[in-house]
Tab-separated table of C-alpha atoms and ligand atoms in Angstrom:
chain	number	residue	atom	x	y	z
J	1	MET	CA	173.778	40.992	152.260
J	2	LYS	CA	169.951	40.094	153.045
J	3	ASP	CA	168.811	43.779	153.006
J	4	SER	CA	170.526	44.429	149.768
J	5	ILE	CA	168.938	41.080	148.139
J	6	ARG	CA	165.707	42.354	149.722
J	7	HIS	CA	166.505	45.574	147.906
J	8	LEU	CA	167.117	43.582	144.480
J	9	ILE	CA	164.169	41.611	144.427
J	10	GLN	CA	162.019	44.848	145.417
J	11	GLN	CA	163.522	46.404	141.901
J	12	ALA	CA	162.857	43.105	140.261
J	13	LEU	CA	158.811	42.919	141.528
J	14	THR	CA	158.471	46.801	140.668
J	15	ARG	CA	159.805	45.854	137.032
J	16	LEU	CA	157.446	43.275	136.553
J	17	THR	CA	154.613	44.969	137.526
J	18	ALA	CA	155.501	47.666	135.038
J	19	ASP	CA	155.437	45.371	132.261
J	20	GLY	CA	152.159	43.724	133.404
J	21	VAL	CA	153.594	40.496	134.558
J	22	LEU	CA	152.476	41.170	138.076
J	23	PRO	CA	149.025	42.814	138.960
J	24	GLU	CA	149.190	46.337	140.637
J	25	GLY	CA	148.956	46.629	144.302
J	26	LEU	CA	151.169	43.831	145.873
J	27	SER	CA	153.033	44.811	148.531
J	28	PRO	CA	154.247	41.596	150.040
J	29	ALA	CA	156.802	41.295	153.201
J	30	ILE	CA	159.928	40.140	151.207
J	31	GLN	CA	161.971	37.390	153.209
J	32	VAL	CA	165.328	36.349	152.567
J	33	GLU	CA	166.968	33.395	155.031
J	34	ASN	CA	170.315	32.074	155.269
J	35	THR	CA	170.477	28.719	153.521
J	36	LYS	CA	171.334	25.860	155.948
J	37	ASP	CA	172.869	23.946	152.801
J	38	LYS	CA	175.509	26.331	151.355
J	39	THR	CA	175.734	24.092	148.160
J	40	HIS	CA	172.619	25.377	147.288
J	41	GLY	CA	173.661	29.206	147.859
J	42	ASP	CA	173.926	31.510	150.794
J	43	PHE	CA	170.545	32.777	150.845
J	44	ALA	CA	167.241	31.904	150.099
J	45	SER	CA	163.840	33.633	149.238
J	46	ASN	CA	160.418	32.338	149.040
J	47	ILE	CA	159.016	35.329	147.177
J	48	ALA	CA	158.131	33.418	144.277
J	49	MET	CA	156.054	30.911	145.863
J	50	MET	CA	154.027	33.832	147.781
J	51	LEU	CA	153.327	35.759	144.883
J	52	ALA	CA	152.447	32.915	142.449
J	53	LYS	CA	148.694	32.652	143.356
J	54	PRO	CA	148.077	36.491	142.871
J	55	ALA	CA	150.292	36.606	139.684
J	56	GLY	CA	148.185	33.687	138.384
J	57	MET	CA	151.615	31.721	137.589
J	58	LYS	CA	153.235	28.508	138.472
J	59	PRO	CA	155.910	29.257	141.234
J	60	ARG	CA	158.752	28.287	138.920
J	61	ASP	CA	157.808	30.213	136.094
J	62	LEU	CA	157.396	33.147	138.312
J	63	ALA	CA	160.740	32.538	139.932
J	64	GLU	CA	162.267	32.597	136.132
J	65	LYS	CA	160.849	36.009	135.418
J	66	LEU	CA	162.064	37.707	138.528
J	67	ILE	CA	165.717	36.307	138.195
J	68	ALA	CA	165.523	37.528	134.434
J	69	ALA	CA	164.392	41.193	136.173
J	70	LEU	CA	166.526	40.986	139.072
J	71	PRO	CA	169.326	44.009	138.646
J	72	ALA	CA	173.262	42.968	138.279
J	73	ASP	CA	174.920	43.425	141.588
J	74	ALA	CA	178.660	42.573	141.893
J	75	ASP	CA	178.401	40.863	145.388
J	76	ILE	CA	176.054	38.185	144.085
J	77	SER	CA	177.842	35.769	141.653
J	78	LYS	CA	174.466	33.635	140.716
J	79	VAL	CA	170.817	33.100	141.242
J	80	GLU	CA	168.940	29.594	140.818
J	81	ILE	CA	165.720	28.209	141.133
J	82	ALA	CA	165.563	25.406	143.860
J	83	GLY	CA	162.880	23.249	144.523
J	84	PRO	CA	159.151	24.503	144.321
J	85	GLY	CA	160.385	27.770	143.316
J	86	PHE	CA	163.071	29.179	145.747
J	87	LEU	CA	165.603	31.755	144.639
J	88	ASN	CA	168.596	30.592	145.674
J	89	PHE	CA	171.286	33.594	145.960
J	90	TYR	CA	175.294	32.656	145.740
J	91	GLN	CA	177.487	35.515	146.970
J	92	ASN	CA	180.575	36.691	145.356
J	93	THR	CA	183.225	35.773	147.637
J	94	GLU	CA	186.020	37.616	145.753
J	95	ALA	CA	184.012	40.959	145.879
J	96	LEU	CA	183.637	40.418	149.515
J	97	ALA	CA	187.054	39.515	150.158
J	98	ALA	CA	188.010	42.624	148.305
J	99	ARG	CA	185.782	44.512	150.438
J	100	LEU	CA	187.237	43.271	153.511
J	101	ASP	CA	190.840	43.622	152.045
J	102	ALA	CA	189.752	47.627	151.548
J	103	LEU	CA	188.634	47.741	155.285
J	104	LEU	CA	191.743	46.060	156.776
J	105	ALA	CA	193.887	48.746	154.806
J	106	ASP	CA	192.065	51.474	157.080
J	107	ALA	CA	192.975	51.964	160.548
J	108	LYS	CA	189.341	52.056	161.740
J	109	LEU	CA	188.528	49.310	159.840
J	110	GLY	CA	185.822	51.152	157.914
J	111	VAL	CA	183.812	51.804	161.276
J	112	ARG	CA	182.753	55.623	161.717
J	113	LYS	CA	181.051	57.249	164.861
J	114	ASN	CA	177.622	58.039	163.795
J	115	GLY	CA	177.751	62.144	165.130
J	116	PRO	CA	180.560	64.210	166.236
J	117	ALA	CA	183.514	63.355	168.732
J	118	GLN	CA	182.707	63.840	172.256
J	119	ARG	CA	184.228	64.189	175.645
J	120	VAL	CA	183.137	61.186	177.292
J	121	VAL	CA	183.543	60.642	180.945
J	122	VAL	CA	183.681	56.949	181.797
J	123	ASP	CA	183.043	56.088	185.433
J	124	LEU	CA	184.400	52.353	186.380
J	125	SER	CA	185.336	49.928	188.952
J	126	ALA	CA	185.107	52.454	191.809
J	127	PRO	CA	185.909	49.718	194.878
J	128	ASN	CA	185.327	50.675	198.022
J	129	LEU	CA	189.083	50.996	199.518
J	130	ALA	CA	188.254	50.007	202.901
J	131	LYS	CA	188.219	46.415	201.583
J	132	GLU	CA	190.205	44.446	198.985
J	133	MET	CA	188.737	44.377	195.292
J	134	HIS	CA	186.561	41.518	194.665
J	135	VAL	CA	184.581	39.330	191.959
J	136	GLY	CA	181.772	42.273	192.410
J	137	HIS	CA	184.226	44.796	190.791
J	138	LEU	CA	185.126	42.562	187.871
J	139	ARG	CA	181.938	43.743	185.715
J	140	SER	CA	182.493	47.477	186.393
J	141	THR	CA	186.105	47.238	185.493
J	142	ILE	CA	186.062	45.286	182.580
J	143	ILE	CA	183.070	46.640	180.776
J	144	GLY	CA	184.046	50.203	181.773
J	145	ASP	CA	187.350	49.786	180.201
J	146	GLY	CA	185.728	47.786	177.183
J	147	VAL	CA	183.777	50.465	176.201
J	148	ALA	CA	186.197	53.390	177.274
J	149	ARG	CA	188.728	51.814	174.565
J	150	VAL	CA	185.575	51.313	171.729
J	151	LEU	CA	184.856	54.919	172.234
J	152	GLU	CA	188.260	56.202	171.886
J	153	PHE	CA	188.839	54.085	168.813
J	154	LEU	CA	186.002	55.624	167.269
J	155	GLY	CA	187.670	59.074	168.189
J	156	ASP	CA	186.181	60.351	171.346
J	157	GLU	CA	188.027	61.796	173.947
J	158	VAL	CA	187.667	59.401	176.832
J	159	ILE	CA	188.132	60.651	180.594
J	160	ARG	CA	188.333	57.775	182.937
J	161	GLN	CA	187.343	58.376	186.508
J	162	ASN	CA	187.721	56.004	189.185
J	163	HIS	CA	185.297	56.963	191.536
J	164	VAL	CA	186.672	54.912	194.607
J	165	GLY	CA	185.399	54.774	197.672
J	166	ASP	CA	187.644	56.835	200.277
J	167	TRP	CA	185.620	58.179	202.780
J	168	GLY	CA	183.189	57.055	205.107
J	169	THR	CA	182.274	55.915	208.812
J	170	GLN	CA	184.557	52.597	208.315
J	171	PHE	CA	187.516	54.537	208.040
J	172	GLY	CA	187.305	55.583	211.756
J	173	MET	CA	187.699	51.768	212.522
J	174	LEU	CA	190.634	51.233	210.388
J	175	LEU	CA	192.351	54.403	211.563
J	176	ALA	CA	191.968	53.494	215.370
J	177	TYR	CA	193.269	49.677	214.174
J	178	MET	CA	196.456	51.333	212.453
J	179	GLN	CA	196.833	53.683	215.601
J	180	GLU	CA	196.651	51.363	218.362
J	181	ASN	CA	199.450	49.006	216.880
J	182	PRO	CA	201.570	50.747	214.173
J	183	GLU	CA	203.716	48.114	213.677
J	184	ALA	CA	201.346	45.314	213.445
J	185	ALA	CA	199.060	47.121	211.101
J	186	GLU	CA	202.286	47.808	208.817
J	187	SER	CA	202.711	44.190	208.371
J	188	GLU	CA	199.031	43.155	208.277
J	189	LEU	CA	197.985	45.814	205.839
J	190	ALA	CA	199.585	43.396	202.938
J	191	ASP	CA	196.265	41.658	203.448
J	192	LEU	CA	193.411	44.423	203.499
J	193	GLU	CA	190.851	41.719	203.864
J	194	GLY	CA	192.210	40.413	207.244
J	195	PHE	CA	193.082	43.810	208.222
J	196	TYR	CA	189.597	45.035	207.671
J	197	ARG	CA	188.249	41.928	209.775
J	198	ALA	CA	190.576	42.415	212.603
J	199	ALA	CA	189.584	46.267	213.083
J	200	LYS	CA	185.830	45.188	212.636
J	201	LYS	CA	186.335	42.570	215.462
J	202	ARG	CA	188.000	45.127	217.389
J	203	PHE	CA	185.161	47.359	216.884
J	204	ASP	CA	182.413	44.750	217.565
J	205	ASP	CA	184.017	43.669	220.986
J	206	SER	CA	185.262	46.990	222.571
J	207	ALA	CA	182.761	49.915	223.195
J	208	GLU	CA	186.225	52.072	224.077
J	209	PHE	CA	187.627	51.300	220.624
J	210	ALA	CA	184.300	51.878	218.917
J	211	GLU	CA	184.012	55.056	220.506
J	212	ARG	CA	187.691	55.853	219.484
J	213	ALA	CA	186.777	54.813	215.863
J	214	ARG	CA	183.705	57.388	215.888
J	215	GLU	CA	186.133	60.193	217.030
J	216	LEU	CA	188.578	59.603	214.696
J	217	VAL	CA	186.201	59.986	211.769
J	218	VAL	CA	184.954	63.563	213.324
J	219	GLN	CA	188.751	64.255	213.271
J	220	LEU	CA	189.493	63.006	210.026
J	221	GLN	CA	186.709	65.159	208.455
J	222	ALA	CA	187.814	68.300	210.438
J	223	GLY	CA	191.115	67.629	208.745
J	224	ASP	CA	193.219	66.581	211.616
J	225	ALA	CA	196.851	65.992	210.001
J	226	GLU	CA	197.696	62.933	212.185
J	227	CYS	CA	194.413	61.287	210.929
J	228	LEU	CA	194.870	62.356	207.330
J	229	ARG	CA	198.355	60.985	207.502
J	230	LEU	CA	196.949	57.674	208.481
J	231	TRP	CA	194.412	58.014	206.001
J	232	HIS	CA	196.527	58.463	203.171
J	233	ARG	CA	198.757	55.907	203.941
J	234	PHE	CA	196.082	53.449	204.126
J	235	ASN	CA	194.543	54.261	200.971
J	236	ASP	CA	198.091	54.346	199.141
J	237	ILE	CA	198.706	50.648	200.159
J	238	SER	CA	194.808	49.871	199.000
J	239	LEU	CA	194.995	51.420	195.785
J	240	SER	CA	198.266	50.134	195.291
J	241	HIS	CA	196.361	46.659	195.564
J	242	CYS	CA	194.260	47.711	193.133
J	243	GLN	CA	196.801	49.007	190.621
J	244	ALA	CA	198.328	45.515	190.496
J	245	LEU	CA	194.883	43.898	189.789
J	246	TYR	CA	194.104	46.588	186.627
J	247	ASP	CA	197.942	45.726	185.706
J	248	ARG	CA	197.106	41.946	185.489
J	249	LEU	CA	193.837	42.198	183.971
J	250	GLY	CA	195.450	44.600	181.326
J	251	VAL	CA	192.880	47.463	182.266
J	252	ARG	CA	194.072	50.687	181.349
J	253	LEU	CA	193.755	52.516	184.547
J	254	SER	CA	195.998	54.465	186.617
J	255	MET	CA	196.642	56.262	189.664
J	256	ALA	CA	195.949	59.551	187.528
J	257	ASP	CA	192.286	58.220	186.934
J	258	VAL	CA	191.353	57.988	190.641
J	259	LYS	CA	189.100	60.644	191.778
J	260	GLY	CA	187.663	59.470	195.029
J	261	GLU	CA	184.483	60.070	196.940
J	262	SER	CA	187.065	61.975	199.269
J	263	ALA	CA	187.681	64.775	196.235
J	264	TYR	CA	184.530	66.230	196.317
J	265	ASN	CA	184.311	67.083	200.310
J	266	ASP	CA	184.909	70.709	199.939
J	267	ASP	CA	182.036	71.213	197.526
J	268	LEU	CA	179.346	69.019	199.590
J	269	ALA	CA	178.313	72.024	201.653
J	270	ASN	CA	177.963	74.070	198.501
J	271	VAL	CA	175.922	71.123	196.930
J	272	VAL	CA	173.343	71.413	199.682
J	273	ALA	CA	173.270	75.051	199.585
J	274	ASP	CA	172.747	75.333	196.012
J	275	LEU	CA	169.789	72.741	196.140
J	276	LYS	CA	168.318	75.019	199.007
J	277	ALA	CA	168.548	78.188	197.002
J	278	LYS	CA	167.149	76.284	194.220
J	279	GLY	CA	164.102	75.709	196.249
J	280	LEU	CA	164.726	71.504	195.815
J	281	LEU	CA	165.363	71.042	199.586
J	282	SER	CA	163.170	69.980	202.283
J	283	GLU	CA	163.360	68.522	205.714
J	284	SER	CA	162.541	65.073	206.557
J	285	ASP	CA	162.856	63.815	210.204
J	286	GLY	CA	165.800	66.541	210.058
J	287	ALA	CA	167.548	64.896	207.195
J	288	ARG	CA	167.729	67.077	204.363
J	289	CYS	CA	166.076	65.369	201.311
J	290	VAL	CA	165.423	66.154	197.779
J	291	PHE	CA	161.957	64.975	196.568
J	292	MET	CA	161.119	64.761	192.941
J	293	GLU	CA	157.298	64.085	191.440
J	294	GLN	CA	159.008	61.595	189.158
J	295	PHE	CA	159.891	58.968	192.280
J	296	LYS	CA	157.252	57.678	194.203
J	297	ASN	CA	157.017	54.067	196.111
J	298	ALA	CA	154.535	51.776	195.762
J	299	GLU	CA	151.611	53.588	197.657
J	300	ASP	CA	152.599	56.754	195.641
J	301	ASN	CA	154.470	58.327	198.255
J	302	PRO	CA	157.509	60.491	197.019
J	303	LEU	CA	161.013	58.823	197.586
J	304	PRO	CA	163.738	61.071	199.261
J	305	LEU	CA	167.184	61.422	197.892
J	306	ILE	CA	168.849	62.254	201.012
J	307	VAL	CA	171.473	64.536	200.779
J	308	GLN	CA	172.705	65.044	204.391
J	309	LYS	CA	171.752	63.313	207.587
J	310	ALA	CA	170.348	64.647	210.557
J	311	GLY	CA	173.947	64.628	212.205
J	312	GLY	CA	175.262	66.864	209.287
J	313	GLY	CA	177.085	63.737	207.308
J	314	TYR	CA	176.805	63.612	204.021
J	315	LEU	CA	175.904	60.837	201.718
J	316	TYR	CA	176.576	58.754	198.778
J	317	ALA	CA	174.569	60.858	196.691
J	318	THR	CA	175.637	64.085	197.869
J	319	THR	CA	178.896	63.034	196.438
J	320	ASP	CA	177.899	61.854	193.193
J	321	LEU	CA	176.057	65.211	192.663
J	322	ALA	CA	178.988	67.151	193.230
J	323	ALA	CA	180.737	64.791	190.963
J	324	THR	CA	178.306	65.696	188.157
J	325	ARG	CA	178.952	69.054	188.085
J	326	TYR	CA	182.647	68.810	188.139
J	327	ARG	CA	182.321	66.476	185.155
J	328	ALA	CA	180.201	69.233	183.823
J	329	ASN	CA	182.047	72.425	184.574
J	330	VAL	CA	185.700	71.095	185.097
J	331	LEU	CA	185.963	68.348	182.980
J	332	LYS	CA	183.485	69.653	180.241
J	333	ALA	CA	182.142	66.162	179.462
J	334	ASP	CA	179.366	65.980	177.071
J	335	ARG	CA	178.705	62.736	178.319
J	336	ALA	CA	179.120	60.720	181.328
J	337	LEU	CA	178.705	56.927	181.749
J	338	TYR	CA	178.332	55.234	184.865
J	339	PHE	CA	179.327	51.816	185.065
J	340	VAL	CA	177.633	50.526	188.069
J	341	ASP	CA	175.559	47.391	188.950
J	342	GLN	CA	171.959	47.684	188.307
J	343	ARG	CA	170.889	47.654	192.179
J	344	GLN	CA	171.993	51.211	191.849
J	345	ALA	CA	169.783	52.370	188.946
J	346	LEU	CA	167.169	54.131	191.173
J	347	HIS	CA	170.036	56.188	193.142
J	348	PHE	CA	171.298	57.366	189.559
J	349	GLN	CA	168.153	58.318	187.914
J	350	MET	CA	167.178	60.400	191.221
J	351	VAL	CA	170.944	61.805	191.105
J	352	PHE	CA	170.693	62.522	187.403
J	353	THR	CA	167.216	63.987	187.679
J	354	ALA	CA	167.911	66.508	190.716
J	355	ALA	CA	171.344	67.364	188.964
J	356	ARG	CA	169.342	68.446	185.869
J	357	LEU	CA	166.515	70.499	188.406
J	358	ALA	CA	169.482	72.215	189.988
J	359	GLY	CA	171.273	73.222	186.581
J	360	PHE	CA	174.459	71.419	187.870
J	361	VAL	CA	174.690	69.840	184.298
J	362	PRO	CA	173.812	71.734	181.024
J	363	ALA	CA	170.589	70.061	179.316
J	364	SER	CA	172.895	69.126	176.515
J	365	MET	CA	175.131	66.768	178.499
J	366	GLN	CA	174.021	62.856	178.474
J	367	LEU	CA	174.675	61.119	181.828
J	368	GLU	CA	173.958	57.484	181.545
J	369	HIS	CA	173.856	54.436	184.115
J	370	MET	CA	175.236	51.491	182.078
J	371	GLY	CA	173.786	49.032	184.660
J	372	PHE	CA	174.747	45.187	184.677
J	373	GLY	CA	173.515	42.391	186.483
J	374	THR	CA	175.581	40.637	189.494
J	375	MET	CA	178.041	37.767	189.473
J	376	ASN	CA	175.992	35.042	191.246
J	377	GLY	CA	176.431	31.803	192.992
J	378	ALA	CA	174.911	28.599	192.062
J	379	ASP	CA	171.990	30.017	194.672
J	380	GLY	CA	171.340	32.720	192.358
J	381	ARG	CA	172.163	35.411	194.800
J	382	PRO	CA	175.651	37.481	194.434
J	383	PHE	CA	178.585	35.173	194.729
J	384	LYS	CA	179.968	34.456	198.277
J	385	THR	CA	182.411	31.792	199.491
J	386	ARG	CA	181.047	29.125	201.773
J	387	ASP	CA	181.406	30.880	204.644
J	388	GLY	CA	179.579	34.031	203.322
J	389	GLY	CA	182.577	36.098	202.566
J	390	THR	CA	183.345	37.683	199.538
J	391	VAL	CA	185.642	35.987	197.030
J	392	LYS	CA	188.994	38.257	196.639
J	393	LEU	CA	189.698	39.372	192.935
J	394	VAL	CA	193.268	38.155	193.658
J	395	ASP	CA	192.140	34.827	194.361
J	396	LEU	CA	189.877	34.305	191.594
J	397	LEU	CA	192.731	35.416	189.114
J	398	ASP	CA	195.109	32.866	190.779
J	399	GLU	CA	192.935	30.225	190.461
J	400	ALA	CA	191.833	30.837	186.884
J	401	GLU	CA	195.476	30.844	186.223
J	402	GLU	CA	196.007	27.919	187.930
J	403	ARG	CA	193.281	25.643	186.267
J	404	ALA	CA	194.325	27.042	183.139
J	405	TYR	CA	197.873	25.827	183.838
J	406	THR	CA	196.743	22.609	184.546
J	407	LEU	CA	194.993	22.100	181.659
J	408	VAL	CA	197.601	23.232	179.197
J	409	LYS	CA	199.960	20.920	180.911
J	410	GLY	CA	197.808	18.196	180.421
J	411	LYS	CA	197.412	18.583	176.943
J	412	ASN	CA	201.074	19.863	176.118
J	413	PRO	CA	203.559	18.350	178.754
J	414	GLU	CA	206.664	18.818	176.452
J	415	LEU	CA	206.282	22.811	177.105
J	416	ASP	CA	208.610	24.396	179.174
J	417	GLU	CA	207.561	26.076	182.340
J	418	ALA	CA	208.058	29.482	181.492
J	419	GLU	CA	205.725	28.983	178.564
J	420	LEU	CA	203.321	27.051	180.219
J	421	ARG	CA	202.750	29.970	182.625
J	422	GLN	CA	202.767	32.315	179.575
J	423	ILE	CA	199.821	30.433	178.265
J	424	ALA	CA	198.101	29.624	181.583
J	425	ARG	CA	198.386	33.738	182.238
J	426	ALA	CA	196.604	34.304	178.741
J	427	VAL	CA	194.259	31.694	178.958
J	428	GLY	CA	193.165	32.373	182.535
J	429	ILE	CA	192.710	36.233	182.782
J	430	GLY	CA	191.605	35.967	179.177
J	431	ALA	CA	188.466	33.657	180.369
J	432	VAL	CA	187.691	35.701	183.413
J	433	LYS	CA	187.430	38.848	181.304
R	501	LIG	N1	181.945	52.638	195.157
R	501	LIG	C1	180.678	52.364	194.783
R	501	LIG	C2	180.280	50.874	195.197
R	501	LIG	O1	181.120	50.229	195.119
R	501	LIG	C3	180.521	52.482	193.396
R	501	LIG	C4	180.786	54.137	192.795
R	501	LIG	C5	180.121	53.932	191.560
R	501	LIG	N2	180.587	55.369	190.726
R	501	LIG	C6	179.533	56.299	191.226
R	501	LIG	N3	179.827	57.688	190.647
R	501	LIG	N4	178.878	56.404	192.087
R	501	LIG	O2	178.963	50.616	195.188
């Protein structure tokens, strides 16, 4: 409305200049503001007061001439002069209502995408399966799901990718604990967080256990059948915890969207070999790295993107490089959006730049890190429990529903239990989202 009113005023000024009422060469910045008191119209402009002096007229006289020169517009019902010479515009509510009614008849509410439909990978949620989902995974999950839905609404083809952390050294410790006491492990796995703590305690307390954990990682990576069986068992349970949370949050994610770090294992050696073939690989203290001139530290020394440790192990960046080319070549994505907190900004800039230099993705493919801040506690640091642990997402959701329940019951004691629970769920989960 403001833009179109500015445009109307501009036309009136042009007309008055042509008629010789206003001198040539005026090009004022036309200001249009929302009125505070709607009984005096919806928008106001001080243009007549601004131009009165150069025009050699009283503001109210100029205002009158401006009103006479304004082109008719269906969205404006009337224009009045107020106070020392303000122009007050009243919007035509019927015309606006009719316009909104017409939009409601359109399934897309009149919203259209600017540009052609794309295939978009949305990388979201991505918890580490060794532990339970915590409050820190909320934003990646909720914002990612929200944006995925918006893009779908606009006609894009969205491919959700849950890049879960299902690989790495912690798994050796967990497998060793499962192996040590299979029965207890089965029941303890219901509480993954407790299971992780118990395994960690054994790991810290017993050198012999720690040694076994390290051997199991090696065996797992070598594809040992028994290790793989335990690993699958653990991940199935952990993923079912995640799925229960997604369902409870109304987040559109399923097991079919899971494409974890382990899914790229077979390509990691190729990634390193291909980087080498492109002349992008350097050795630094035995580790294999990519140095890019864009990335330097404060002392102007190049920063490494480490893709293989001295011992031969691959890293987070190697997996992400493999994922970029999977998304480009297999998923044929035009665009990939990564919903990961802002602390990983440098990691993604480096991975995206390396992927382009190596030709892993076509130049036309958009790679974007959609960073966001962390969920902080009162101390301004990432939210922790009093004893320094993370808050489990399941506990947070329980508490949100419980608090909503207490509030609703206090206000509407006559509601029956089932209805109370239903409202508490909608309010509690809705508030967290
Ligand atoms: N699992 C990782 C973490 O918890 C997030 C993964 C995000 N996605 C990615 N492609 N790196 O920090």
